[in-house]
PDB file of C-alpha atoms and ligand atoms in Angstrom:
ATOM      1  CA  MET F 601     -44.390   7.248 -34.180  1.00  0.00           C
ATOM      2  CA  GLY F 602     -45.263  10.752 -35.336  1.00  0.00           C
ATOM      3  CA  GLN F 603     -47.975  11.595 -37.797  1.00  0.00           C
ATOM      4  CA  PRO F 604     -48.405  11.110 -41.512  1.00  0.00           C
ATOM      5  CA  LEU F 605     -46.240  13.526 -43.486  1.00  0.00           C
ATOM      6  CA  GLU F 606     -49.241  15.489 -44.758  1.00  0.00           C
ATOM      7  CA  HIS F 607     -50.002  16.524 -41.180  1.00  0.00           C
ATOM      8  CA  GLU F 608     -46.638  18.162 -40.655  1.00  0.00           C
ATOM      9  CA  SER F 609     -47.304  21.395 -42.474  1.00  0.00           C
ATOM     10  CA  GLY F 610     -50.405  20.855 -44.554  1.00  0.00           C
ATOM     11  CA  GLU F 611     -53.526  22.954 -44.865  1.00  0.00           C
ATOM     12  CA  GLY F 612     -56.688  21.825 -43.134  1.00  0.00           C
ATOM     13  CA  ARG F 613     -60.275  23.009 -42.978  1.00  0.00           C
ATOM     14  CA  ASP F 614     -61.927  23.913 -39.698  1.00  0.00           C
ATOM     15  CA  SER F 615     -65.598  23.219 -38.989  1.00  0.00           C
ATOM     16  CA  ALA F 616     -66.639  26.513 -40.604  1.00  0.00           C
ATOM     17  CA  GLY F 617     -64.928  25.413 -43.816  1.00  0.00           C
ATOM     18  CA  ALA F 618     -62.251  28.104 -43.719  1.00  0.00           C
ATOM     19  CA  THR F 619     -58.763  27.056 -44.726  1.00  0.00           C
ATOM     20  CA  GLN F 620     -56.251  27.330 -41.934  1.00  0.00           C
ATOM     21  CA  PRO F 621     -52.814  25.922 -41.258  1.00  0.00           C
ATOM     22  CA  GLU F 622     -52.963  22.682 -39.392  1.00  0.00           C
ATOM     23  CA  LEU F 623     -51.431  22.929 -35.953  1.00  0.00           C
ATOM     24  CA  PRO F 624     -50.863  20.280 -33.296  1.00  0.00           C
ATOM     25  CA  PRO F 625     -53.383  20.433 -30.420  1.00  0.00           C
ATOM     26  CA  GLY F 626     -52.993  23.437 -28.116  1.00  0.00           C
ATOM     27  CA  GLN F 627     -50.570  25.293 -30.431  1.00  0.00           C
ATOM     28  CA  ARG F 628     -51.069  28.742 -31.934  1.00  0.00           C
ATOM     29  CA  LEU F 629     -49.524  30.212 -35.034  1.00  0.00           C
ATOM     30  CA  GLN F 630     -46.526  32.482 -34.569  1.00  0.00           C
ATOM     31  CA  ARG F 631     -45.756  35.111 -37.199  1.00  0.00           C
ATOM     32  CA  GLY F 632     -42.070  35.852 -37.529  1.00  0.00           C
ATOM     33  CA  TRP F 633     -39.420  33.793 -35.808  1.00  0.00           C
ATOM     34  CA  PRO F 634     -38.836  34.380 -32.094  1.00  0.00           C
ATOM     35  CA  VAL F 635     -35.651  33.291 -30.326  1.00  0.00           C
ATOM     36  CA  THR F 636     -36.166  30.778 -27.514  1.00  0.00           C
ATOM     37  CA  HIS F 637     -33.469  29.093 -25.478  1.00  0.00           C
ATOM     38  CA  TYR F 638     -31.891  28.757 -22.075  1.00  0.00           C
ATOM     39  CA  GLY F 639     -28.591  30.518 -21.388  1.00  0.00           C
ATOM     40  CA  PRO F 640     -26.298  32.674 -23.537  1.00  0.00           C
ATOM     41  CA  VAL F 641     -25.655  32.469 -27.300  1.00  0.00           C
ATOM     42  CA  PRO F 642     -22.286  30.755 -27.733  1.00  0.00           C
ATOM     43  CA  LYS F 643     -19.562  32.328 -29.811  1.00  0.00           C
ATOM     44  CA  PHE F 644     -18.530  30.248 -32.817  1.00  0.00           C
ATOM     45  CA  ARG F 645     -14.799  29.518 -32.914  1.00  0.00           C
ATOM     46  CA  PRO F 646     -14.170  27.514 -36.097  1.00  0.00           C
ATOM     47  CA  GLU F 647     -10.699  26.371 -35.064  1.00  0.00           C
ATOM     48  CA  ARG F 648     -12.048  24.851 -31.849  1.00  0.00           C
ATOM     49  CA  TRP F 649     -15.300  23.499 -33.257  1.00  0.00           C
ATOM     50  CA  GLU F 650     -15.563  19.799 -33.911  1.00  0.00           C
ATOM     51  CA  PHE F 651     -18.507  17.501 -34.350  1.00  0.00           C
ATOM     52  CA  ARG F 652     -18.210  14.213 -32.471  1.00  0.00           C
ATOM     53  CA  VAL F 653     -20.070  10.917 -32.618  1.00  0.00           C
ATOM     54  CA  PHE F 654     -19.170   8.804 -29.610  1.00  0.00           C
ATOM     55  CA  GLY F 655     -20.518   6.270 -27.127  1.00  0.00           C
ATOM     56  CA  ALA F 656     -21.594   2.863 -28.420  1.00  0.00           C
ATOM     57  CA  THR F 657     -20.358   3.161 -32.007  1.00  0.00           C
ATOM     58  CA  ALA F 658     -20.147   0.011 -34.142  1.00  0.00           C
ATOM     59  CA  GLY F 659     -16.347   0.090 -34.196  1.00  0.00           C
ATOM     60  CA  GLY F 660     -16.022   1.232 -30.582  1.00  0.00           C
ATOM     61  CA  GLY F 661     -14.145   4.381 -31.608  1.00  0.00           C
ATOM     62  CA  LYS F 662     -15.011   8.070 -31.850  1.00  0.00           C
ATOM     63  CA  HIS F 663     -15.764   9.920 -35.075  1.00  0.00           C
ATOM     64  CA  CYS F 664     -14.748  13.574 -35.402  1.00  0.00           C
ATOM     65  CA  TRP F 665     -15.291  16.178 -38.083  1.00  0.00           C
ATOM     66  CA  THR F 666     -13.931  19.700 -38.301  1.00  0.00           C
ATOM     67  CA  HIS F 667     -16.390  22.428 -39.271  1.00  0.00           C
ATOM     68  CA  GLU F 668     -15.039  22.357 -42.817  1.00  0.00           C
ATOM     69  CA  GLU F 669     -15.378  18.585 -43.061  1.00  0.00           C
ATOM     70  CA  PHE F 670     -18.830  18.453 -41.543  1.00  0.00           C
ATOM     71  CA  THR F 671     -20.332  21.195 -43.662  1.00  0.00           C
ATOM     72  CA  ALA F 672     -18.844  19.574 -46.792  1.00  0.00           C
ATOM     73  CA  LEU F 673     -21.100  16.511 -46.283  1.00  0.00           C
ATOM     74  CA  PRO F 674     -23.973  16.220 -48.796  1.00  0.00           C
ATOM     75  CA  HIS F 675     -26.793  18.674 -48.096  1.00  0.00           C
ATOM     76  CA  THR F 676     -30.505  18.320 -48.575  1.00  0.00           C
ATOM     77  CA  THR F 677     -33.587  20.389 -47.722  1.00  0.00           C
ATOM     78  CA  VAL F 678     -36.589  19.534 -45.576  1.00  0.00           C
ATOM     79  CA  VAL F 679     -39.711  21.672 -45.134  1.00  0.00           C
ATOM     80  CA  ALA F 680     -40.725  21.403 -41.492  1.00  0.00           C
ATOM     81  CA  ASP F 681     -42.559  23.220 -38.727  1.00  0.00           C
ATOM     82  CA  LEU F 682     -41.171  24.233 -35.361  1.00  0.00           C
ATOM     83  CA  HIS F 683     -43.471  23.596 -32.391  1.00  0.00           C
ATOM     84  CA  CYS F 684     -42.367  25.142 -29.109  1.00  0.00           C
ATOM     85  CA  VAL F 685     -43.812  23.470 -26.039  1.00  0.00           C
ATOM     86  CA  THR F 686     -44.725  26.943 -24.728  1.00  0.00           C
ATOM     87  CA  LYS F 687     -47.460  26.744 -27.409  1.00  0.00           C
ATOM     88  CA  PHE F 688     -46.340  28.704 -30.430  1.00  0.00           C
ATOM     89  CA  SER F 689     -45.614  27.112 -33.787  1.00  0.00           C
ATOM     90  CA  MET F 690     -43.750  28.415 -36.798  1.00  0.00           C
ATOM     91  CA  LEU F 691     -44.885  26.728 -39.987  1.00  0.00           C
ATOM     92  CA  GLY F 692     -43.291  25.817 -43.274  1.00  0.00           C
ATOM     93  CA  ALA F 693     -39.629  26.704 -42.882  1.00  0.00           C
ATOM     94  CA  GLU F 694     -37.273  25.193 -45.446  1.00  0.00           C
ATOM     95  CA  TRP F 695     -34.259  23.830 -43.610  1.00  0.00           C
ATOM     96  CA  GLY F 696     -31.013  22.995 -45.380  1.00  0.00           C
ATOM     97  CA  GLY F 697     -28.398  20.681 -43.943  1.00  0.00           C
ATOM     98  CA  ILE F 698     -27.073  17.194 -43.405  1.00  0.00           C
ATOM     99  CA  PRO F 699     -29.536  14.356 -42.748  1.00  0.00           C
ATOM    100  CA  ALA F 700     -29.148  12.405 -39.496  1.00  0.00           C
ATOM    101  CA  ARG F 701     -29.275   9.304 -41.709  1.00  0.00           C
ATOM    102  CA  THR F 702     -25.993  10.354 -43.313  1.00  0.00           C
ATOM    103  CA  LEU F 703     -24.366  10.420 -39.906  1.00  0.00           C
ATOM    104  CA  LEU F 704     -25.753   6.991 -39.068  1.00  0.00           C
ATOM    105  CA  ASP F 705     -24.194   5.699 -42.308  1.00  0.00           C
ATOM    106  CA  LEU F 706     -20.813   7.346 -41.759  1.00  0.00           C
ATOM    107  CA  ALA F 707     -20.611   6.550 -38.048  1.00  0.00           C
ATOM    108  CA  PRO F 708     -22.815   3.502 -37.507  1.00  0.00           C
ATOM    109  CA  PRO F 709     -24.087   2.674 -34.026  1.00  0.00           C
ATOM    110  CA  ALA F 710     -23.461  -0.706 -32.377  1.00  0.00           C
ATOM    111  CA  ASP F 711     -26.291  -3.247 -32.720  1.00  0.00           C
ATOM    112  CA  ASP F 712     -27.539  -2.709 -29.167  1.00  0.00           C
ATOM    113  CA  VAL F 713     -27.969   1.092 -29.429  1.00  0.00           C
ATOM    114  CA  THR F 714     -31.545   2.125 -28.620  1.00  0.00           C
ATOM    115  CA  HIS F 715     -31.270   5.892 -27.980  1.00  0.00           C
ATOM    116  CA  VAL F 716     -29.097   8.878 -28.742  1.00  0.00           C
ATOM    117  CA  MET F 717     -28.162  11.939 -26.707  1.00  0.00           C
ATOM    118  CA  VAL F 718     -27.679  15.020 -28.850  1.00  0.00           C
ATOM    119  CA  TRP F 719     -25.140  17.366 -27.269  1.00  0.00           C
ATOM    120  CA  ALA F 720     -24.788  21.117 -27.749  1.00  0.00           C
ATOM    121  CA  GLU F 721     -22.597  23.949 -26.455  1.00  0.00           C
ATOM    122  CA  TYR F 722     -22.634  24.550 -22.682  1.00  0.00           C
ATOM    123  CA  GLY F 723     -23.749  20.977 -22.025  1.00  0.00           C
ATOM    124  CA  PHE F 724     -27.299  21.363 -23.352  1.00  0.00           C
ATOM    125  CA  SER F 725     -28.601  17.957 -24.359  1.00  0.00           C
ATOM    126  CA  SER F 726     -31.691  16.152 -25.543  1.00  0.00           C
ATOM    127  CA  ASN F 727     -32.416  12.449 -25.854  1.00  0.00           C
ATOM    128  CA  LEU F 728     -34.192  10.701 -28.715  1.00  0.00           C
ATOM    129  CA  ARG F 729     -35.053   7.134 -29.510  1.00  0.00           C
ATOM    130  CA  LEU F 730     -32.711   5.844 -32.212  1.00  0.00           C
ATOM    131  CA  SER F 731     -35.782   5.228 -34.398  1.00  0.00           C
ATOM    132  CA  ASP F 732     -36.822   8.888 -34.026  1.00  0.00           C
ATOM    133  CA  PHE F 733     -33.305  10.131 -34.763  1.00  0.00           C
ATOM    134  CA  ALA F 734     -33.190   7.872 -37.836  1.00  0.00           C
ATOM    135  CA  ASP F 735     -36.372   9.403 -39.307  1.00  0.00           C
ATOM    136  CA  GLU F 736     -35.567  10.524 -42.842  1.00  0.00           C
ATOM    137  CA  ARG F 737     -36.654  14.117 -42.115  1.00  0.00           C
ATOM    138  CA  VAL F 738     -34.288  14.679 -39.180  1.00  0.00           C
ATOM    139  CA  LEU F 739     -31.674  17.197 -40.250  1.00  0.00           C
ATOM    140  CA  PHE F 740     -28.543  18.870 -38.901  1.00  0.00           C
ATOM    141  CA  ALA F 741     -29.433  22.270 -40.292  1.00  0.00           C
ATOM    142  CA  THR F 742     -26.992  24.935 -41.418  1.00  0.00           C
ATOM    143  CA  HIS F 743     -29.553  27.014 -43.362  1.00  0.00           C
ATOM    144  CA  LYS F 744     -33.147  28.208 -43.128  1.00  0.00           C
ATOM    145  CA  ASP F 745     -35.002  29.392 -46.243  1.00  0.00           C
ATOM    146  CA  GLY F 746     -31.736  29.450 -48.168  1.00  0.00           C
ATOM    147  CA  GLU F 747     -29.803  31.591 -45.693  1.00  0.00           C
ATOM    148  CA  LEU F 748     -27.180  30.626 -43.163  1.00  0.00           C
ATOM    149  CA  LEU F 749     -28.584  30.333 -39.642  1.00  0.00           C
ATOM    150  CA  THR F 750     -28.001  33.357 -37.468  1.00  0.00           C
ATOM    151  CA  ALA F 751     -26.096  33.014 -34.182  1.00  0.00           C
ATOM    152  CA  GLU F 752     -29.229  33.197 -32.024  1.00  0.00           C
ATOM    153  CA  HIS F 753     -30.970  30.537 -34.102  1.00  0.00           C
ATOM    154  CA  GLY F 754     -28.134  28.056 -33.761  1.00  0.00           C
ATOM    155  CA  PHE F 755     -25.300  28.906 -36.158  1.00  0.00           C
ATOM    156  CA  PRO F 756     -23.310  26.971 -37.217  1.00  0.00           C
ATOM    157  CA  LEU F 757     -25.486  23.897 -36.681  1.00  0.00           C
ATOM    158  CA  ARG F 758     -28.811  22.937 -35.116  1.00  0.00           C
ATOM    159  CA  LEU F 759     -30.873  19.795 -35.128  1.00  0.00           C
ATOM    160  CA  ILE F 760     -34.360  19.787 -36.638  1.00  0.00           C
ATOM    161  CA  VAL F 761     -36.684  16.967 -35.548  1.00  0.00           C
ATOM    162  CA  PRO F 762     -39.935  17.743 -37.383  1.00  0.00           C
ATOM    163  CA  HIS F 763     -42.068  15.216 -35.481  1.00  0.00           C
ATOM    164  CA  ARG F 764     -41.032  16.329 -31.976  1.00  0.00           C
ATOM    165  CA  TYR F 765     -41.349  19.532 -29.908  1.00  0.00           C
ATOM    166  CA  ALA F 766     -38.587  21.967 -30.737  1.00  0.00           C
ATOM    167  CA  TRP F 767     -36.594  21.484 -27.520  1.00  0.00           C
ATOM    168  CA  LYS F 768     -35.673  18.050 -28.963  1.00  0.00           C
ATOM    169  CA  GLY F 769     -33.661  19.987 -31.558  1.00  0.00           C
ATOM    170  CA  PRO F 770     -30.618  21.546 -29.917  1.00  0.00           C
ATOM    171  CA  LYS F 771     -29.165  24.722 -31.384  1.00  0.00           C
ATOM    172  CA  TRP F 772     -25.332  24.955 -31.480  1.00  0.00           C
ATOM    173  CA  VAL F 773     -25.161  21.182 -31.646  1.00  0.00           C
ATOM    174  CA  ARG F 774     -21.717  19.611 -31.302  1.00  0.00           C
ATOM    175  CA  GLY F 775     -22.202  15.884 -31.191  1.00  0.00           C
ATOM    176  CA  VAL F 776     -24.196  12.723 -30.785  1.00  0.00           C
ATOM    177  CA  GLU F 777     -23.757  10.024 -28.158  1.00  0.00           C
ATOM    178  CA  TYR F 778     -24.997   6.524 -28.956  1.00  0.00           C
ATOM    179  CA  MET F 779     -26.619   4.888 -25.930  1.00  0.00           C
ATOM    180  CA  THR F 780     -27.651   1.331 -25.105  1.00  0.00           C
ATOM    181  CA  ALA F 781     -30.304   2.560 -22.633  1.00  0.00           C
ATOM    182  CA  ASP F 782     -32.408   5.689 -22.374  1.00  0.00           C
ATOM    183  CA  ARG F 783     -31.242   8.698 -20.357  1.00  0.00           C
ATOM    184  CA  ARG F 784     -32.944  12.077 -19.974  1.00  0.00           C
ATOM    185  CA  GLY F 785     -31.534  15.216 -21.532  1.00  0.00           C
ATOM    186  CA  PHE F 786     -31.604  18.774 -20.182  1.00  0.00           C
ATOM    187  CA  TRP F 787     -35.337  19.574 -20.440  1.00  0.00           C
ATOM    188  CA  GLU F 788     -36.411  15.957 -20.069  1.00  0.00           C
ATOM    189  CA  GLU F 789     -34.836  16.022 -16.591  1.00  0.00           C
ATOM    190  CA  ARG F 790     -36.651  19.265 -15.791  1.00  0.00           C
ATOM    191  CA  GLY F 791     -40.278  18.341 -16.203  1.00  0.00           C
ATOM    192  CA  TYR F 792     -40.690  17.926 -19.947  1.00  0.00           C
ATOM    193  CA  HIS F 793     -41.936  14.756 -21.611  1.00  0.00           C
ATOM    194  CA  ASN F 794     -39.345  12.145 -22.513  1.00  0.00           C
ATOM    195  CA  ILE F 795     -40.833  11.535 -25.975  1.00  0.00           C
ATOM    196  CA  GLY F 796     -42.325  14.980 -26.782  1.00  0.00           C
ATOM    197  CA  ASP F 797     -44.689  14.208 -29.679  1.00  0.00           C
ATOM    198  CA  PRO F 798     -46.622  17.450 -30.340  1.00  0.00           C
ATOM    199  CA  TRP F 799     -49.436  15.603 -32.161  1.00  0.00           C
ATOM    200  CA  GLN F 800     -50.085  13.625 -28.981  1.00  0.00           C
ATOM    201  CA  GLU F 801     -49.516  16.757 -26.878  1.00  0.00           C
ATOM    202  CA  GLN F 802     -46.783  15.078 -24.834  1.00  0.00           C
ATOM    203  CA  ARG F 803     -45.619  18.237 -23.072  1.00  0.00           C
ATOM    204  CA  TYR F 804     -44.781  17.302 -19.475  1.00  0.00           C
ATOM    205  CA  SER F 805     -43.167  14.359 -17.742  1.00  0.00           C
ATOM    206  CA  TYR F 806     -46.225  13.822 -15.507  1.00  0.00           C
ATOM    207  CA  GLN F 807     -48.090  12.749 -18.665  1.00  0.00           C
ATOM    208  CA  GLU F 808     -45.648   9.912 -19.326  1.00  0.00           C
ATOM    209  CA  LYS F 809     -46.979   6.375 -19.445  1.00  0.00           C
ATOM    210  CA  PRO F 810     -44.972   3.333 -18.338  1.00  0.00           C
ATOM    211  CA  GLY F 811     -42.296   2.720 -20.954  1.00  0.00           C
ATOM    212  CA  ASP F 812     -42.165   6.341 -22.162  1.00  0.00           C
ATOM    213  CA  GLY F 813     -38.999   7.064 -20.232  1.00  0.00           C
ATOM    214  CA  PRO F 814     -36.558   6.196 -17.447  1.00  0.00           C
ATOM    215  CA  ASP F 815     -37.550   6.871 -13.835  1.00  0.00           C
ATOM    216  CA  LEU F 816     -37.288  10.473 -12.704  1.00  0.00           C
TER     217      LEU F 816
HETATM  218  N1  MTE T1593     -28.800  24.640 -27.223  1.00  0.00           N
HETATM  219  C1  MTE T1593     -30.121  24.853 -27.069  1.00  0.00           C
HETATM  220  N2  MTE T1593     -30.945  24.532 -28.074  1.00  0.00           N
HETATM  221  C2  MTE T1593     -32.280  24.733 -27.972  1.00  0.00           C
HETATM  222  C3  MTE T1593     -32.830  25.283 -26.783  1.00  0.00           C
HETATM  223  C4  MTE T1593     -31.938  25.608 -25.718  1.00  0.00           C
HETATM  224  O1  MTE T1593     -32.342  26.071 -24.641  1.00  0.00           O
HETATM  225  N3  MTE T1593     -30.593  25.404 -25.910  1.00  0.00           N
HETATM  226  N4  MTE T1593     -34.192  25.502 -26.706  1.00  0.00           N
HETATM  227  C5  MTE T1593     -35.048  24.740 -27.621  1.00  0.00           C
HETATM  228  C6  MTE T1593     -36.399  25.290 -27.672  1.00  0.00           C
HETATM  229  S1  MTE T1593     -37.329  25.108 -26.270  1.00  0.00           S
HETATM  230  C7  MTE T1593     -36.940  25.834 -28.803  1.00  0.00           C
HETATM  231  S2  MTE T1593     -38.569  26.303 -28.879  1.00  0.00           S
HETATM  232  C8  MTE T1593     -36.108  26.066 -30.014  1.00  0.00           C
HETATM  233  C9  MTE T1593     -36.239  27.499 -30.447  1.00  0.00           C
HETATM  234  O2  MTE T1593     -35.537  27.735 -31.626  1.00  0.00           O
HETATM  235  P1  MTE T1593     -35.440  29.231 -32.158  1.00  0.00           P
HETATM  236  O3  MTE T1593     -34.881  30.095 -31.070  1.00  0.00           O
HETATM  237  O4  MTE T1593     -34.575  29.170 -33.362  1.00  0.00           O
HETATM  238  O5  MTE T1593     -36.849  29.642 -32.500  1.00  0.00           O
HETATM  239  O6  MTE T1593     -34.746  25.781 -29.780  1.00  0.00           O
HETATM  240  C10 MTE T1593     -34.491  24.621 -29.032  1.00  0.00           C
HETATM  241  N5  MTE T1593     -33.076  24.392 -29.012  1.00  0.00           N
HETATM  242 MO1   MO T1594     -39.425  25.656 -26.871  1.00  0.00          MO
END
């Protein structure tokens, strides 16, 4: 699973000995922060916003938080890169937010949960193995480099999964579904790799090996 932490945003030396940021294979460095997503930017309506954890929860029930409740959960920061499957990477952002681990503690999954579906506005979704979601660096981010996220970058909440391609991190995220079997999310149904490890260059579903994902 993933790569050693020092590979995530460390400095490496190329064959000529020059120092350069270390990128996953096939990626190039992006200066600045472009906006990449499918569909419109949703409008944030705090009174209608809730964050839900549902599906195969340990107690069988749903867990809901208002925006005020969710953003009052303990925050932490994670320095992580963003690797878009269309081959640009943004390095070294400091994300602030609520660890996925906190959610797993507050709303534990049933024993037979193997995967999660992360849901966002307009039905955008992405699936992750429970073990990938439970990685200590996975964060529900409210901030980047100390500032609140802007609307186009996912305000009020986006998921950051440092060891996966960026489509595995929905912007405008609204909930998590616990699943007892794998199911493909939005891009995973549309030709992108079910696992999406940038260090293994798992870009497209045709690269999947048996066991990487459910039948297409
Ligand atoms: N809701 C939603 N989240 C999304 C996407 C999307 O289409 N919808 N695209 C993903 C992709 S492909 C990338 S590269 C990143 C881009 O994040 P950025 O626009 O903040 O750079 O968001 C991800 N999160
Ligand atoms: Mo992307």
